CSV table of C-alpha atoms in Angstrom, one decimal:
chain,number,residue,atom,x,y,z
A,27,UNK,CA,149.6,60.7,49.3
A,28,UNK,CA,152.5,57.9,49.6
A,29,UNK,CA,152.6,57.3,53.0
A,30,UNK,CA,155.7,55.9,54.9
A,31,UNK,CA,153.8,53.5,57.9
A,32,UNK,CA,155.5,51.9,59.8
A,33,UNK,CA,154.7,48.8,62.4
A,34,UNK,CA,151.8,47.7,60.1
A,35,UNK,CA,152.4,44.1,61.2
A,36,UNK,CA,150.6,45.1,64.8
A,37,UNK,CA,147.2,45.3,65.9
A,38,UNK,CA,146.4,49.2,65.4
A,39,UNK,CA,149.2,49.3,62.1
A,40,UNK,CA,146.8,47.2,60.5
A,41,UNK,CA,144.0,49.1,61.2
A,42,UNK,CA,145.8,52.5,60.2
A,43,UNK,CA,147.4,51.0,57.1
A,44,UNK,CA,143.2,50.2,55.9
A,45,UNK,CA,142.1,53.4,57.2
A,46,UNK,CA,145.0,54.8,54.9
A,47,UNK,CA,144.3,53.0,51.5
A,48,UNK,CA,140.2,52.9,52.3
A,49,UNK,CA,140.9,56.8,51.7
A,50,UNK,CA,142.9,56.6,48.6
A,51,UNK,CA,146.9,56.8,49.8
A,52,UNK,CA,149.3,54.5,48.9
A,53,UNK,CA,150.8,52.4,52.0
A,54,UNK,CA,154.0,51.6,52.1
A,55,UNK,CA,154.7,49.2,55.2
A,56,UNK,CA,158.3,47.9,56.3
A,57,UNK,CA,158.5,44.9,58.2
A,58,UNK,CA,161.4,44.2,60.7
A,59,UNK,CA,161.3,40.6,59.8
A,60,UNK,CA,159.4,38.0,57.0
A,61,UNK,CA,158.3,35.0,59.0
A,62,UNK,CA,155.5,35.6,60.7
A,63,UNK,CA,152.6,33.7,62.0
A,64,UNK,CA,149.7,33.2,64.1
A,65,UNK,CA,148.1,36.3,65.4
A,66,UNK,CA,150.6,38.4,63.8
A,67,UNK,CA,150.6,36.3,60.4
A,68,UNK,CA,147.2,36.3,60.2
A,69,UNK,CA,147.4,40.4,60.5
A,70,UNK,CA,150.3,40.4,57.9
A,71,UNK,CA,148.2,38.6,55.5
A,72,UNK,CA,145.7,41.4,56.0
A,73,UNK,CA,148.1,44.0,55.6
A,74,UNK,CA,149.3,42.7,52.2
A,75,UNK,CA,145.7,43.4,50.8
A,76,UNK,CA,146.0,47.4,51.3
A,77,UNK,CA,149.7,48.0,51.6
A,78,UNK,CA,153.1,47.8,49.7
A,79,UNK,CA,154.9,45.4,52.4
A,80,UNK,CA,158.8,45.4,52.7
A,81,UNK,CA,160.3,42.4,54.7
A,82,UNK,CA,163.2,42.1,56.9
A,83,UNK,CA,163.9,46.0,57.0
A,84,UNK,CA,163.3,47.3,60.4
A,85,UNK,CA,163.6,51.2,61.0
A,86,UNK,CA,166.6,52.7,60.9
A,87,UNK,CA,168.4,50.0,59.0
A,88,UNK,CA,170.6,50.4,55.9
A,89,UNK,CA,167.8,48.9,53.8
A,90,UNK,CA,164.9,51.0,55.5
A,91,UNK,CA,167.1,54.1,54.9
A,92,UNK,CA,167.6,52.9,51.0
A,93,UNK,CA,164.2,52.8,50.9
A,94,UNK,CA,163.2,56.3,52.6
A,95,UNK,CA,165.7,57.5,49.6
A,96,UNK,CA,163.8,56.2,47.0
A,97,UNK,CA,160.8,57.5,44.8
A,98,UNK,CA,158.7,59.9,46.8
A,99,UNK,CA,157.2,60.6,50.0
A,100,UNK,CA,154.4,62.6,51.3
A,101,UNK,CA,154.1,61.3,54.9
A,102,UNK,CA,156.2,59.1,57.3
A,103,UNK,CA,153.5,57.5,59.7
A,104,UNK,CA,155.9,55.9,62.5
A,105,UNK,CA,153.7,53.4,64.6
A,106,UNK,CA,156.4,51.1,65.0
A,107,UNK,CA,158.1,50.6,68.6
A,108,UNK,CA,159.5,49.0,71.1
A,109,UNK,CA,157.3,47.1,73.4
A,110,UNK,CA,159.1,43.6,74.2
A,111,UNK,CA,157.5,42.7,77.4
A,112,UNK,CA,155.7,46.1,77.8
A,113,UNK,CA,154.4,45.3,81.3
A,114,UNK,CA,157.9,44.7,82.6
A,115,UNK,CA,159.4,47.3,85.3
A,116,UNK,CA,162.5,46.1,83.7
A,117,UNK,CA,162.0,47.3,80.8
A,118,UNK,CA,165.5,48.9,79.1
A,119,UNK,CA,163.4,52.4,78.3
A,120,UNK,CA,167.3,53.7,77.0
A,121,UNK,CA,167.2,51.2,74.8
A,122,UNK,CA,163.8,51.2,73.4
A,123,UNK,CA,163.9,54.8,72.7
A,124,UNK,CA,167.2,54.1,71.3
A,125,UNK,CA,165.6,51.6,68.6
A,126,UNK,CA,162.5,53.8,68.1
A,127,UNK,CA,165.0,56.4,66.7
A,128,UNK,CA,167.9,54.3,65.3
A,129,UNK,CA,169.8,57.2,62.6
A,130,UNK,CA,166.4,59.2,62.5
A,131,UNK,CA,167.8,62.3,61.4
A,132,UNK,CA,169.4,60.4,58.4
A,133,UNK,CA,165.9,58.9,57.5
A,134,UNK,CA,163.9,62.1,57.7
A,135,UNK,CA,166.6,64.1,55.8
A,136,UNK,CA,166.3,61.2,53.2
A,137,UNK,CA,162.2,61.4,53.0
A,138,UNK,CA,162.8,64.9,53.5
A,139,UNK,CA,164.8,65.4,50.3
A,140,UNK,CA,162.2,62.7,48.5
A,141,UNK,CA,159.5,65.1,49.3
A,142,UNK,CA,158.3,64.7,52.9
A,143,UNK,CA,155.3,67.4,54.1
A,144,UNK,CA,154.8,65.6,57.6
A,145,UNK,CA,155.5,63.2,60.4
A,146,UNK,CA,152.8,61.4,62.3
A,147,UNK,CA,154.3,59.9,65.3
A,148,UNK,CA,152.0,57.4,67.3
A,149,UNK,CA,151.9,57.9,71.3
A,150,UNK,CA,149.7,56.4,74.2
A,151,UNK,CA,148.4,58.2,76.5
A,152,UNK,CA,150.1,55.7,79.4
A,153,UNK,CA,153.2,57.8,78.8
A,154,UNK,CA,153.9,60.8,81.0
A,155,UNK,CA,152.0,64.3,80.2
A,156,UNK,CA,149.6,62.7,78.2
A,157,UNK,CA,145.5,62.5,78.6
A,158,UNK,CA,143.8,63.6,81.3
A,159,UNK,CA,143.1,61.9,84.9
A,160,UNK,CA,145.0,61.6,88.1
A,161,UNK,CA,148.0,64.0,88.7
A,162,UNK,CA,150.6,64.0,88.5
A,163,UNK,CA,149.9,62.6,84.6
A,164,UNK,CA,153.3,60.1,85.5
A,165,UNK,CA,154.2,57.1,82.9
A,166,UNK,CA,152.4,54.1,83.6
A,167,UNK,CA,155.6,52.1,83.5
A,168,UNK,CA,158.7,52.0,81.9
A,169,UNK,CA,157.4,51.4,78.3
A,170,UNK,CA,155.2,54.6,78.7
A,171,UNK,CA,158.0,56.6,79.8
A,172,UNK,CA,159.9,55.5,76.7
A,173,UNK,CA,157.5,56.4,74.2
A,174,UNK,CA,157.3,59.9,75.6
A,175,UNK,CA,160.8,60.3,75.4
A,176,UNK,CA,160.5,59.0,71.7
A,177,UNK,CA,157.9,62.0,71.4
A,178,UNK,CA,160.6,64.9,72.8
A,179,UNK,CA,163.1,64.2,71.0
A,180,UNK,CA,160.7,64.1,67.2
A,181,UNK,CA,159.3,67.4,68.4
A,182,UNK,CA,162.9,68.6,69.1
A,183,UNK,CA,163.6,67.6,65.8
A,184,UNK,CA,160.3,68.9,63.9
A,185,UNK,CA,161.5,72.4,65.3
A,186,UNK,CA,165.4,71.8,64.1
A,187,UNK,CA,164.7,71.0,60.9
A,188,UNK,CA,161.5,72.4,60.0
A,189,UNK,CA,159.0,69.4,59.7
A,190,UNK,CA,155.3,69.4,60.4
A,191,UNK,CA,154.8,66.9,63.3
A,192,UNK,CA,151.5,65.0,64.0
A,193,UNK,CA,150.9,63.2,67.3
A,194,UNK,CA,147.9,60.7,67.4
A,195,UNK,CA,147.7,59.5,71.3
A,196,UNK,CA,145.7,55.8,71.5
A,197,UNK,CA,144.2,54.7,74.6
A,198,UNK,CA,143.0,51.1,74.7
A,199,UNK,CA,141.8,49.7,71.0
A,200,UNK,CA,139.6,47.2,70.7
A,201,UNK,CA,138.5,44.7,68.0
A,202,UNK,CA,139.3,42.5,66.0
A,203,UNK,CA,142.9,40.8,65.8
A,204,UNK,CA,143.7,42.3,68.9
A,205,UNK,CA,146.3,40.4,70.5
A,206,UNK,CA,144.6,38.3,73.4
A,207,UNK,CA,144.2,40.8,76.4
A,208,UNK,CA,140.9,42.0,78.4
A,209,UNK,CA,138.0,41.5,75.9
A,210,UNK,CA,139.7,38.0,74.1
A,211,UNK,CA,140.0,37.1,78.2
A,212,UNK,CA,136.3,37.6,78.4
A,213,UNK,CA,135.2,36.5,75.0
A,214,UNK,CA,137.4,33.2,75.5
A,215,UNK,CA,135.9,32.3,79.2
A,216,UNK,CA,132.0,33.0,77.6
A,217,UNK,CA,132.9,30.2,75.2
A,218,UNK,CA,134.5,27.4,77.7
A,219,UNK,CA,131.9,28.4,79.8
A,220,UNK,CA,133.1,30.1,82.3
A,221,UNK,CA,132.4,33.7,84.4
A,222,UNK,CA,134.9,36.2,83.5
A,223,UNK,CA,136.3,37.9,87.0
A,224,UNK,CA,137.2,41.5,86.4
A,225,UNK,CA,139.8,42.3,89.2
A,226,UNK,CA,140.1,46.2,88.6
A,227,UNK,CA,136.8,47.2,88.3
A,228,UNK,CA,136.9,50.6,89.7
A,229,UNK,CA,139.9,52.0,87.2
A,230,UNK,CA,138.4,54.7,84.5
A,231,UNK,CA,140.0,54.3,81.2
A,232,UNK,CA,139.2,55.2,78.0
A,233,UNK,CA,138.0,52.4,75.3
A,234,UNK,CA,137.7,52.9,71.6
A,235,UNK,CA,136.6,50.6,68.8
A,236,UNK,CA,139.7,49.7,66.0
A,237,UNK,CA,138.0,50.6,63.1
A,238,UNK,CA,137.1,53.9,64.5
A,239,UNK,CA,140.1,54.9,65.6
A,240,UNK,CA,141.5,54.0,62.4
A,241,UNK,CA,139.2,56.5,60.5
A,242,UNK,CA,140.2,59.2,63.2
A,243,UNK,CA,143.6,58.4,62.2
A,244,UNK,CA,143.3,58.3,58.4
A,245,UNK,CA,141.6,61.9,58.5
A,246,UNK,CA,144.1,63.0,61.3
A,247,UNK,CA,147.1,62.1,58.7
A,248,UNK,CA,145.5,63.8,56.1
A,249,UNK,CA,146.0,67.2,58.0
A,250,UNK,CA,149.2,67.1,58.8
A,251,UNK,CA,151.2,67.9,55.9
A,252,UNK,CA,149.1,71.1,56.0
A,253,UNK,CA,149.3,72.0,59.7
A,254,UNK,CA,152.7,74.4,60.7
A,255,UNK,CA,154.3,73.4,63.7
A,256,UNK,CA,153.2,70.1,66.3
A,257,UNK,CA,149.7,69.4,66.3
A,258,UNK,CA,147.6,66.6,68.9
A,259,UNK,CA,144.4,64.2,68.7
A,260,UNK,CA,143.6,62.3,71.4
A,261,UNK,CA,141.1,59.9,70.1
A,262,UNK,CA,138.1,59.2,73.1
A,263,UNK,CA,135.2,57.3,73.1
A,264,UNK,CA,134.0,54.7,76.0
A,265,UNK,CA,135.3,56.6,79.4
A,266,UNK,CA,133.6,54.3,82.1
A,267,UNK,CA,135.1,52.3,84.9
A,268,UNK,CA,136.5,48.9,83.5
A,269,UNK,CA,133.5,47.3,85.5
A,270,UNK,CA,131.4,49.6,83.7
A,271,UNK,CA,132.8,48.7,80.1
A,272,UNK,CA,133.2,44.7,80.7
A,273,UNK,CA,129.5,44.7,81.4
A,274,UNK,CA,129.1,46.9,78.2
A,275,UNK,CA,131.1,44.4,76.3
A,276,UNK,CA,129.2,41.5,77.8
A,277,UNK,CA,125.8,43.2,76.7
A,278,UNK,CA,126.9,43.5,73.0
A,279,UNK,CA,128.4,40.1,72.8
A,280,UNK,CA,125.6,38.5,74.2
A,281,UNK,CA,123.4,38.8,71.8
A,282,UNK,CA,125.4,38.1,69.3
A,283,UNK,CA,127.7,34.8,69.7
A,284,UNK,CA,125.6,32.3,71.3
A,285,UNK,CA,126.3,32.2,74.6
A,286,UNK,CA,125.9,33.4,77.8
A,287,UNK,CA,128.3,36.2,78.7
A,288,UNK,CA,128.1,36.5,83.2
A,289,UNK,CA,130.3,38.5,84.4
A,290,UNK,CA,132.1,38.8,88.0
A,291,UNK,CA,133.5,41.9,89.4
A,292,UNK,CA,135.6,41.8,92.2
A,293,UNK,CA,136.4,43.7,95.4
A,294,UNK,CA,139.2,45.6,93.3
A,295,UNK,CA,142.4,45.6,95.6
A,296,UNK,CA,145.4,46.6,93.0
A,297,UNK,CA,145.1,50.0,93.5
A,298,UNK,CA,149.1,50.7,91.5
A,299,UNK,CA,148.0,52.2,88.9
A,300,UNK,CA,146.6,56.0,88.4
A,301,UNK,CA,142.9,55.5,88.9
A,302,UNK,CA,141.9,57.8,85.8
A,303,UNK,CA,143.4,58.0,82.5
A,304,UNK,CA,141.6,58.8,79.4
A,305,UNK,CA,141.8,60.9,76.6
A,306,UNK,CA,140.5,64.0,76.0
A,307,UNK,CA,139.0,64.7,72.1
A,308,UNK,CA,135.8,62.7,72.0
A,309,UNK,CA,135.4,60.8,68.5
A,310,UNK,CA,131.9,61.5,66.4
A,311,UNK,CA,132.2,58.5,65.0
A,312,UNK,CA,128.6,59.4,62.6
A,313,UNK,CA,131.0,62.3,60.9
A,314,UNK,CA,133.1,59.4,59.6
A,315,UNK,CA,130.5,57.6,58.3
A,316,UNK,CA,131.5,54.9,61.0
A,317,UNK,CA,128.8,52.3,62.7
A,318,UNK,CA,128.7,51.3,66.3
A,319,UNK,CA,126.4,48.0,65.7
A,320,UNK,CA,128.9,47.1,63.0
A,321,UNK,CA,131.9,47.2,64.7
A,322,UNK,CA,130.3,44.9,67.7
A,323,UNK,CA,129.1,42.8,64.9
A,324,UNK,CA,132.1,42.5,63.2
A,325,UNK,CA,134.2,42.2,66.7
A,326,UNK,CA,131.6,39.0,67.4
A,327,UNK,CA,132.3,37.6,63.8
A,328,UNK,CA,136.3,37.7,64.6
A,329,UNK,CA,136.0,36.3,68.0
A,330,UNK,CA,133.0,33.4,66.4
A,331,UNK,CA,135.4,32.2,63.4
A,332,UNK,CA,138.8,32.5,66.1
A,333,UNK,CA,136.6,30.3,68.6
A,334,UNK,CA,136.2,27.3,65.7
């Protein structure tokens, strides 16, 4: 298939984007910008090696719309969104969704004419209605409530104009070039030396390793263009208590960077999130021919060569 993907430049994008080509499609990633660098350049220069990359053309712009009109198209993956400060309450949610769907109907008539069999939209399953756990299943915050306001209005669409719609719902990724939140916090006090503190132990979520979800999303895609009407996976894999999965984490690393990995978990006393949220389709990961000891190890490898 050519596939349409964007918001290949971020942590999962990248991981869908190889999952993609490793399987034989042809990528086609547009960039909003062209001068990245750190994290996010590093990942770009990743992205290059299985994707067609498109600079400076952010969705909905007159140069992403010339390209959704040109050659053809099998499937538009959109990952790409919104996030800004994504644990803001002020987050502008009318404007994120707003961007998310900048002159959509215009781009999916265009891939539409060029082709198009299927829409995969990306969702998380902190947005409202989605996963399982505490009810009422309310947003986590602003930024969840956005994205699943981003989701009505695609399935409104998919049943206007007659498209097969895809949603793949991610919980909490992890591996390598994530951007630097709970496991890099860990992995980064292990190597100065210090004892991680975990202070919201007793919260269930739902952890999945990157190169796993990325198969589950490659074969998910794949189905799509095939499947009448809306369809749902909602990749699951570690559901323990965040206490539960640091120790996990700590256990695998251990063994495997050099250094002693302690640690701490505290009397928990944020209580403002739901207490539960997970996803509900639990990944084999054997039937994609994935590896759990290779994903730690290559997890360790990222966070060994990131620590020099």
């Amino acid at each position: 298939m050519r596939i349409l993907l964007t918001g290949g430049s971020s942590f999962t994008g990248l991981w869908f984007a190889r999952g993609l080509a490793a399987r034989g499609h042809t990528v086609v990633a547009p960039l909003r910008g062209s001068d990245y660098s750190g994290l996010r350049g590093s990942r770009v220069a990743e992205l290059r090696r299985v994707a067609e990359v498109v600079e400076d053309c952010p969705f909905g712009s007159a140069r992403f719309l010339d390209l959704a009109g040109t050659g053809s198209w099998d499937l538009l993956c959109q990952h790409a969104a919104q996030t800004g400060d994504y644990r803001n309450p002020d987050f502008d949610v009318i404007g994120a969704v707003a961007d998310n769907t900048k002159n959509l109907v215009a781009v999916l008539k265009k891939m539409m004419d060029r082709g198009l069999k299927g829409v995969v939209l990306t969702g998380s399953v902190f947005e409202q209605d989605e996963g399982a756990g505490d009810a009422p299943l309310r947003a986590f915050s602003p930024y969840g409530l956005s994205k699943g306001l981003a989701w009505q209005y695609y399935r409104f669409l998919s049943e206007t104009l007659h498209f097969n719609l895809g949603k793949f719902v991610i919980a909490n990724p992890i591996g390598p070039f994530e951007e630097p939140r709970f496991c890099n916090y860990l992995i980064r006090s292990w190597f100065k030396g210090e004892v991680p503190a975990v202070r919201t132990p007793l919260y269930v979520r739902d952890n999945i390793h990157v190169d796993l979800l990325a198969a589950a999303y490659a074969t998910f895609a794949e189905r799509v263009p095939s499947q009448r009407g809306v369809t749902k996976l909602n990749p699951s894999f570690y559901v323990e208590s965040q206490g539960a999965f640091a120790q996990r984490f700590a256990v695998e690393m251990s063994s495997r960077v050099g250094v002693a990995c302690p640690v701490t978990l505290l009397q928990q006393e944020d209580f403002t999130e739901p207490m539960v949220r997970i996803n509900t389709d639990r990944i084999d990961g054997a039937e994609l021919g994935w590896s759990e000891p290779s994903a730690w190890d290559s997890e360790a490898e990222f966070y060994r060569q990131a620590a020099k």
